């Protein structure tokens, strides 16, 4: 659909909102009605069905990151986020990544894990054996819960038994491994876990307690990689400075948390824009970052033989394009159309590329000019608006405050009064 169109736009941020909408409309073949959706609120009836006790809607800005080239295809990436500079930083990183071919990704099958906790066992090892001996029947019961999923080629594929020591003594945790295809998978997996409980209790004489998906989706992994051009980074000294900064995240959890937060700035913004569950993605990301026993960076960076910076991100990505809010929320559907994605796998790969772009942009800024410079000009605009500036007064007041290095409400009011 948008394979032939380029997502490179320079000065996109300088265009008025209508022109940006026009560009996205043309790029993604949106209808007039779809283009109008950007500036309208979603129907209260829709939100009232989504959660309980609804009063209205809570809006976030929806922006577009430009310049993304992923596996040879151009993407405009919608981002719903309240933080200044994030969208601009992602677009800029994507522009640098393009020089050496853009982002390359790979991903595993969409396998989610369901957990069934089993306690009060007389003989834990014997119970584990009994469960394994009945694996086939158990998988059959699991797959009987979701005929559509199995007809489409998904369903429960495997079952693993773990014996875990706990303060309550040994317990068993059964993992069912489910190919959830294009769904996030929580509903399908939870239903299967609940359906298996009676047979597991019958087989072992134990008591099943928890029956729920695991958000540590470590069998549903996506990897994104990009080469960031050393010349565009201002020379090899900046590549070295970058690697020095990154190294702290690789060894220190205090820095790794902030480093990974930078990754999630991009990831969450796209996850929200596509109506996916950002809490599940956050939980998966941070637990995966601690998978080797110490919390560390989700990305890694090194220099290639030409002195360019290579970045890699590896992260669990439980995203869906069917089910849940992804299919109900009109703007989530619109954002999927803007992306032009056809599968959850493709969405996961765009998400990971955006996470890597965001991470690169943050660490690059931190290891060179610092991030406050970029933040400050947008912050200054917000302060100018708060002081009452309108239309072209906003940029004038903001520019003056940035020049003076004094971004304060009282100063904005003074400049405005003049
Ligand atoms: C701010 O939202 C994100 C950063 O702190 C990320 C980082 O430090 O790498 C800039």
JSON list of C-alpha atoms in Angstrom, two decimals, residues 193-340:
[
{"chain": "A", "resi": 193, "resn": "UNK", "atom": "CA", "xyz": [-5.57, -22.27, 31.67]},
{"chain": "A", "resi": 194, "resn": "UNK", "atom": "CA", "xyz": [-8.94, -22.29, 33.41]},
{"chain": "A", "resi": 195, "resn": "UNK", "atom": "CA", "xyz": [-10.18, -25.17, 31.26]},
{"chain": "A", "resi": 196, "resn": "UNK", "atom": "CA", "xyz": [-7.19, -27.36, 32.17]},
{"chain": "A", "resi": 197, "resn": "UNK", "atom": "CA", "xyz": [-7.47, -26.92, 35.93]},
{"chain": "A", "resi": 198, "resn": "UNK", "atom": "CA", "xyz": [-10.05, -29.67, 36.68]},
{"chain": "A", "resi": 199, "resn": "UNK", "atom": "CA", "xyz": [-8.11, -32.39, 34.80]},
{"chain": "A", "resi": 200, "resn": "UNK", "atom": "CA", "xyz": [-4.83, -31.37, 36.43]},
{"chain": "A", "resi": 201, "resn": "UNK", "atom": "CA", "xyz": [-6.40, -31.58, 39.90]},
{"chain": "A", "resi": 202, "resn": "UNK", "atom": "CA", "xyz": [-7.93, -34.95, 39.04]},
{"chain": "A", "resi": 203, "resn": "UNK", "atom": "CA", "xyz": [-4.64, -36.35, 37.75]},
{"chain": "A", "resi": 204, "resn": "UNK", "atom": "CA", "xyz": [-2.55, -35.24, 40.72]},
{"chain": "A", "resi": 205, "resn": "UNK", "atom": "CA", "xyz": [-4.93, -34.88, 43.68]},
{"chain": "A", "resi": 206, "resn": "UNK", "atom": "CA", "xyz": [-3.49, -31.37, 44.15]},
{"chain": "A", "resi": 207, "resn": "UNK", "atom": "CA", "xyz": [-5.13, -27.93, 44.24]},
{"chain": "A", "resi": 208, "resn": "UNK", "atom": "CA", "xyz": [-4.88, -25.49, 41.33]},
{"chain": "A", "resi": 209, "resn": "UNK", "atom": "CA", "xyz": [-4.64, -21.88, 42.45]},
{"chain": "A", "resi": 210, "resn": "UNK", "atom": "CA", "xyz": [-3.51, -19.32, 39.82]},
{"chain": "A", "resi": 211, "resn": "UNK", "atom": "CA", "xyz": [-4.53, -19.76, 36.18]},
{"chain": "A", "resi": 212, "resn": "UNK", "atom": "CA", "xyz": [-3.25, -16.79, 34.19]},
{"chain": "A", "resi": 213, "resn": "UNK", "atom": "CA", "xyz": [-1.05, -15.59, 31.32]},
{"chain": "A", "resi": 214, "resn": "UNK", "atom": "CA", "xyz": [2.57, -14.63, 32.06]},
{"chain": "A", "resi": 215, "resn": "UNK", "atom": "CA", "xyz": [3.60, -11.16, 30.91]},
{"chain": "A", "resi": 216, "resn": "UNK", "atom": "CA", "xyz": [7.20, -12.32, 30.76]},
{"chain": "A", "resi": 217, "resn": "UNK", "atom": "CA", "xyz": [6.57, -13.22, 27.11]},
{"chain": "A", "resi": 218, "resn": "UNK", "atom": "CA", "xyz": [10.06, -14.58, 26.53]},
{"chain": "A", "resi": 219, "resn": "UNK", "atom": "CA", "xyz": [8.93, -16.88, 23.73]},
{"chain": "A", "resi": 220, "resn": "UNK", "atom": "CA", "xyz": [7.53, -13.94, 21.76]},
{"chain": "A", "resi": 221, "resn": "UNK", "atom": "CA", "xyz": [10.68, -11.98, 21.08]},
{"chain": "A", "resi": 222, "resn": "UNK", "atom": "CA", "xyz": [11.39, -9.31, 18.50]},
{"chain": "A", "resi": 223, "resn": "UNK", "atom": "CA", "xyz": [14.83, -8.05, 17.54]},
{"chain": "A", "resi": 224, "resn": "UNK", "atom": "CA", "xyz": [15.62, -4.77, 15.79]},
{"chain": "A", "resi": 225, "resn": "UNK", "atom": "CA", "xyz": [19.01, -3.73, 14.51]},
{"chain": "A", "resi": 226, "resn": "UNK", "atom": "CA", "xyz": [20.34, -0.57, 12.85]},
{"chain": "A", "resi": 227, "resn": "UNK", "atom": "CA", "xyz": [23.66, 0.94, 11.88]},
{"chain": "A", "resi": 228, "resn": "UNK", "atom": "CA", "xyz": [24.01, 4.62, 12.77]},
{"chain": "A", "resi": 229, "resn": "UNK", "atom": "CA", "xyz": [26.33, 6.44, 10.43]},
{"chain": "A", "resi": 230, "resn": "UNK", "atom": "CA", "xyz": [29.45, 7.80, 12.15]},
{"chain": "A", "resi": 231, "resn": "UNK", "atom": "CA", "xyz": [29.68, 10.88, 9.90]},
{"chain": "A", "resi": 232, "resn": "UNK", "atom": "CA", "xyz": [26.09, 11.81, 10.59]},
{"chain": "A", "resi": 233, "resn": "UNK", "atom": "CA", "xyz": [26.85, 11.36, 14.30]},
{"chain": "A", "resi": 234, "resn": "UNK", "atom": "CA", "xyz": [29.60, 13.97, 13.99]},
{"chain": "A", "resi": 235, "resn": "UNK", "atom": "CA", "xyz": [32.53, 11.57, 13.68]},
{"chain": "A", "resi": 236, "resn": "UNK", "atom": "CA", "xyz": [33.97, 8.55, 15.45]},
{"chain": "A", "resi": 237, "resn": "UNK", "atom": "CA", "xyz": [34.60, 10.52, 18.65]},
{"chain": "A", "resi": 238, "resn": "UNK", "atom": "CA", "xyz": [30.85, 10.78, 19.10]},
{"chain": "A", "resi": 239, "resn": "UNK", "atom": "CA", "xyz": [30.46, 7.05, 18.45]},
{"chain": "A", "resi": 240, "resn": "UNK", "atom": "CA", "xyz": [33.02, 6.45, 21.22]},
{"chain": "A", "resi": 241, "resn": "UNK", "atom": "CA", "xyz": [31.23, 8.88, 23.53]},
{"chain": "A", "resi": 242, "resn": "UNK", "atom": "CA", "xyz": [27.99, 7.04, 22.82]},
{"chain": "A", "resi": 243, "resn": "UNK", "atom": "CA", "xyz": [29.50, 3.67, 23.68]},
{"chain": "A", "resi": 244, "resn": "UNK", "atom": "CA", "xyz": [30.93, 5.07, 26.90]},
{"chain": "A", "resi": 245, "resn": "UNK", "atom": "CA", "xyz": [27.48, 6.32, 27.90]},
{"chain": "A", "resi": 246, "resn": "UNK", "atom": "CA", "xyz": [25.77, 3.06, 26.91]},
{"chain": "A", "resi": 247, "resn": "UNK", "atom": "CA", "xyz": [28.30, 0.98, 28.86]},
{"chain": "A", "resi": 248, "resn": "UNK", "atom": "CA", "xyz": [27.00, 2.30, 32.16]},
{"chain": "A", "resi": 249, "resn": "UNK", "atom": "CA", "xyz": [23.50, 0.97, 31.33]},
{"chain": "A", "resi": 250, "resn": "UNK", "atom": "CA", "xyz": [25.01, -2.45, 30.62]},
{"chain": "A", "resi": 251, "resn": "UNK", "atom": "CA", "xyz": [26.52, -2.73, 34.10]},
{"chain": "A", "resi": 252, "resn": "UNK", "atom": "CA", "xyz": [24.45, -0.55, 36.43]},
{"chain": "A", "resi": 253, "resn": "UNK", "atom": "CA", "xyz": [20.74, -1.13, 37.17]},
{"chain": "A", "resi": 254, "resn": "UNK", "atom": "CA", "xyz": [20.26, 2.53, 38.19]},
{"chain": "A", "resi": 255, "resn": "UNK", "atom": "CA", "xyz": [21.28, 3.67, 34.73]},
{"chain": "A", "resi": 256, "resn": "UNK", "atom": "CA", "xyz": [19.70, 0.66, 32.97]},
{"chain": "A", "resi": 257, "resn": "UNK", "atom": "CA", "xyz": [16.28, 1.67, 34.36]},
{"chain": "A", "resi": 258, "resn": "UNK", "atom": "CA", "xyz": [16.54, 5.14, 32.80]},
{"chain": "A", "resi": 259, "resn": "UNK", "atom": "CA", "xyz": [18.09, 3.80, 29.60]},
{"chain": "A", "resi": 260, "resn": "UNK", "atom": "CA", "xyz": [15.20, 1.33, 29.22]},
{"chain": "A", "resi": 261, "resn": "UNK", "atom": "CA", "xyz": [12.72, 4.08, 30.09]},
{"chain": "A", "resi": 262, "resn": "UNK", "atom": "CA", "xyz": [14.02, 5.89, 27.01]},
{"chain": "A", "resi": 263, "resn": "UNK", "atom": "CA", "xyz": [13.29, 2.77, 24.92]},
{"chain": "A", "resi": 264, "resn": "UNK", "atom": "CA", "xyz": [9.79, 2.58, 26.40]},
{"chain": "A", "resi": 265, "resn": "UNK", "atom": "CA", "xyz": [9.13, 6.26, 25.56]},
{"chain": "A", "resi": 266, "resn": "UNK", "atom": "CA", "xyz": [8.87, 5.19, 21.93]},
{"chain": "A", "resi": 267, "resn": "UNK", "atom": "CA", "xyz": [7.40, 1.75, 22.50]},
{"chain": "A", "resi": 268, "resn": "UNK", "atom": "CA", "xyz": [4.57, 2.83, 24.80]},
{"chain": "A", "resi": 269, "resn": "UNK", "atom": "CA", "xyz": [3.60, 5.71, 22.52]},
{"chain": "A", "resi": 270, "resn": "UNK", "atom": "CA", "xyz": [3.00, 3.33, 19.61]},
{"chain": "A", "resi": 271, "resn": "UNK", "atom": "CA", "xyz": [1.48, 0.65, 21.82]},
{"chain": "A", "resi": 272, "resn": "UNK", "atom": "CA", "xyz": [-1.07, 3.19, 23.09]},
{"chain": "A", "resi": 273, "resn": "UNK", "atom": "CA", "xyz": [-1.72, 4.58, 19.60]},
{"chain": "A", "resi": 274, "resn": "UNK", "atom": "CA", "xyz": [-2.60, 1.08, 18.35]},
{"chain": "A", "resi": 275, "resn": "UNK", "atom": "CA", "xyz": [-4.88, 0.29, 21.31]},
{"chain": "A", "resi": 276, "resn": "UNK", "atom": "CA", "xyz": [-2.55, -2.30, 22.82]},
{"chain": "A", "resi": 277, "resn": "UNK", "atom": "CA", "xyz": [-1.88, -3.04, 26.48]},
{"chain": "A", "resi": 278, "resn": "UNK", "atom": "CA", "xyz": [1.14, -0.93, 27.46]},
{"chain": "A", "resi": 279, "resn": "UNK", "atom": "CA", "xyz": [1.21, -2.35, 31.02]},
{"chain": "A", "resi": 280, "resn": "UNK", "atom": "CA", "xyz": [1.72, -5.82, 29.59]},
{"chain": "A", "resi": 281, "resn": "UNK", "atom": "CA", "xyz": [4.51, -4.57, 27.33]},
{"chain": "A", "resi": 282, "resn": "UNK", "atom": "CA", "xyz": [6.18, -2.70, 30.21]},
{"chain": "A", "resi": 283, "resn": "UNK", "atom": "CA", "xyz": [5.95, -5.74, 32.51]},
{"chain": "A", "resi": 284, "resn": "UNK", "atom": "CA", "xyz": [7.42, -7.98, 29.79]},
{"chain": "A", "resi": 285, "resn": "UNK", "atom": "CA", "xyz": [10.21, -5.56, 28.95]},
{"chain": "A", "resi": 286, "resn": "UNK", "atom": "CA", "xyz": [11.47, -5.00, 32.48]},
{"chain": "A", "resi": 287, "resn": "UNK", "atom": "CA", "xyz": [11.20, -8.62, 33.58]},
{"chain": "A", "resi": 288, "resn": "UNK", "atom": "CA", "xyz": [13.09, -9.65, 30.42]},
{"chain": "A", "resi": 289, "resn": "UNK", "atom": "CA", "xyz": [15.75, -7.05, 31.25]},
{"chain": "A", "resi": 290, "resn": "UNK", "atom": "CA", "xyz": [16.36, -8.96, 34.51]},
{"chain": "A", "resi": 291, "resn": "UNK", "atom": "CA", "xyz": [16.23, -12.45, 32.99]},
{"chain": "A", "resi": 292, "resn": "UNK", "atom": "CA", "xyz": [19.88, -13.25, 33.77]},
{"chain": "A", "resi": 293, "resn": "UNK", "atom": "CA", "xyz": [19.49, -12.37, 37.44]},
{"chain": "A", "resi": 294, "resn": "UNK", "atom": "CA", "xyz": [20.53, -8.72, 37.21]},
{"chain": "A", "resi": 295, "resn": "UNK", "atom": "CA", "xyz": [18.54, -5.90, 35.65]},
{"chain": "A", "resi": 296, "resn": "UNK", "atom": "CA", "xyz": [20.36, -4.58, 32.60]},
{"chain": "A", "resi": 297, "resn": "UNK", "atom": "CA", "xyz": [19.97, -2.71, 29.31]},
{"chain": "A", "resi": 298, "resn": "UNK", "atom": "CA", "xyz": [17.50, -4.13, 26.79]},
{"chain": "A", "resi": 299, "resn": "UNK", "atom": "CA", "xyz": [19.64, -2.80, 23.95]},
{"chain": "A", "resi": 300, "resn": "UNK", "atom": "CA", "xyz": [23.28, -3.21, 23.12]},
{"chain": "A", "resi": 301, "resn": "UNK", "atom": "CA", "xyz": [25.68, -1.10, 21.08]},
{"chain": "A", "resi": 302, "resn": "UNK", "atom": "CA", "xyz": [29.06, -1.66, 19.47]},
{"chain": "A", "resi": 303, "resn": "UNK", "atom": "CA", "xyz": [31.20, -0.30, 16.66]},
{"chain": "A", "resi": 304, "resn": "UNK", "atom": "CA", "xyz": [31.38, -2.04, 13.29]},
{"chain": "A", "resi": 305, "resn": "UNK", "atom": "CA", "xyz": [34.61, -2.37, 11.31]},
{"chain": "A", "resi": 306, "resn": "UNK", "atom": "CA", "xyz": [33.96, 0.98, 9.60]},
{"chain": "A", "resi": 307, "resn": "UNK", "atom": "CA", "xyz": [33.58, 2.81, 12.89]},
{"chain": "A", "resi": 308, "resn": "UNK", "atom": "CA", "xyz": [29.81, 3.17, 12.61]},
{"chain": "A", "resi": 309, "resn": "UNK", "atom": "CA", "xyz": [27.60, 2.53, 15.63]},
{"chain": "A", "resi": 310, "resn": "UNK", "atom": "CA", "xyz": [25.54, -0.67, 15.58]},
{"chain": "A", "resi": 311, "resn": "UNK", "atom": "CA", "xyz": [22.48, -0.81, 17.84]},
{"chain": "A", "resi": 312, "resn": "UNK", "atom": "CA", "xyz": [20.42, -3.89, 18.68]},
{"chain": "A", "resi": 313, "resn": "UNK", "atom": "CA", "xyz": [17.27, -4.21, 20.72]},
{"chain": "A", "resi": 314, "resn": "UNK", "atom": "CA", "xyz": [15.77, -7.52, 21.88]},
{"chain": "A", "resi": 315, "resn": "UNK", "atom": "CA", "xyz": [12.46, -7.39, 23.70]},
{"chain": "A", "resi": 316, "resn": "UNK", "atom": "CA", "xyz": [9.28, -9.44, 24.30]},
{"chain": "A", "resi": 317, "resn": "UNK", "atom": "CA", "xyz": [6.43, -7.99, 22.26]},
{"chain": "A", "resi": 318, "resn": "UNK", "atom": "CA", "xyz": [2.92, -9.19, 23.06]},
{"chain": "A", "resi": 319, "resn": "UNK", "atom": "CA", "xyz": [0.95, -7.02, 20.65]},
{"chain": "A", "resi": 320, "resn": "UNK", "atom": "CA", "xyz": [-2.27, -7.76, 18.81]},
{"chain": "A", "resi": 321, "resn": "UNK", "atom": "CA", "xyz": [-4.13, -6.35, 15.86]},
{"chain": "A", "resi": 322, "resn": "UNK", "atom": "CA", "xyz": [-7.34, -8.21, 16.66]},
{"chain": "A", "resi": 323, "resn": "UNK", "atom": "CA", "xyz": [-9.39, -8.28, 19.85]},
{"chain": "A", "resi": 324, "resn": "UNK", "atom": "CA", "xyz": [-9.52, -5.77, 22.69]},
{"chain": "A", "resi": 325, "resn": "UNK", "atom": "CA", "xyz": [-9.28, -2.03, 22.20]},
{"chain": "A", "resi": 326, "resn": "UNK", "atom": "CA", "xyz": [-7.32, -2.52, 18.97]},
{"chain": "A", "resi": 327, "resn": "UNK", "atom": "CA", "xyz": [-10.61, -3.36, 17.24]},
{"chain": "A", "resi": 328, "resn": "UNK", "atom": "CA", "xyz": [-12.95, -1.06, 19.12]},
{"chain": "A", "resi": 329, "resn": "UNK", "atom": "CA", "xyz": [-11.09, 2.24, 19.35]},
{"chain": "A", "resi": 330, "resn": "UNK", "atom": "CA", "xyz": [-11.55, 4.17, 16.08]},
{"chain": "A", "resi": 331, "resn": "UNK", "atom": "CA", "xyz": [-8.22, 5.99, 16.43]},
{"chain": "A", "resi": 332, "resn": "UNK", "atom": "CA", "xyz": [-6.36, 2.73, 17.12]},
{"chain": "A", "resi": 333, "resn": "UNK", "atom": "CA", "xyz": [-7.78, 1.38, 13.85]},
{"chain": "A", "resi": 334, "resn": "UNK", "atom": "CA", "xyz": [-6.79, 4.59, 12.10]},
{"chain": "A", "resi": 335, "resn": "UNK", "atom": "CA", "xyz": [-3.26, 4.34, 13.47]},
{"chain": "A", "resi": 336, "resn": "UNK", "atom": "CA", "xyz": [-2.99, 0.77, 12.14]},
{"chain": "A", "resi": 337, "resn": "UNK", "atom": "CA", "xyz": [-4.05, 2.02, 8.74]},
{"chain": "A", "resi": 338, "resn": "UNK", "atom": "CA", "xyz": [-1.45, 4.80, 8.88]},
{"chain": "A", "resi": 339, "resn": "UNK", "atom": "CA", "xyz": [1.20, 2.16, 9.59]},
{"chain": "A", "resi": 340, "resn": "UNK", "atom": "CA", "xyz": [-0.14, -0.05, 6.82]}
]
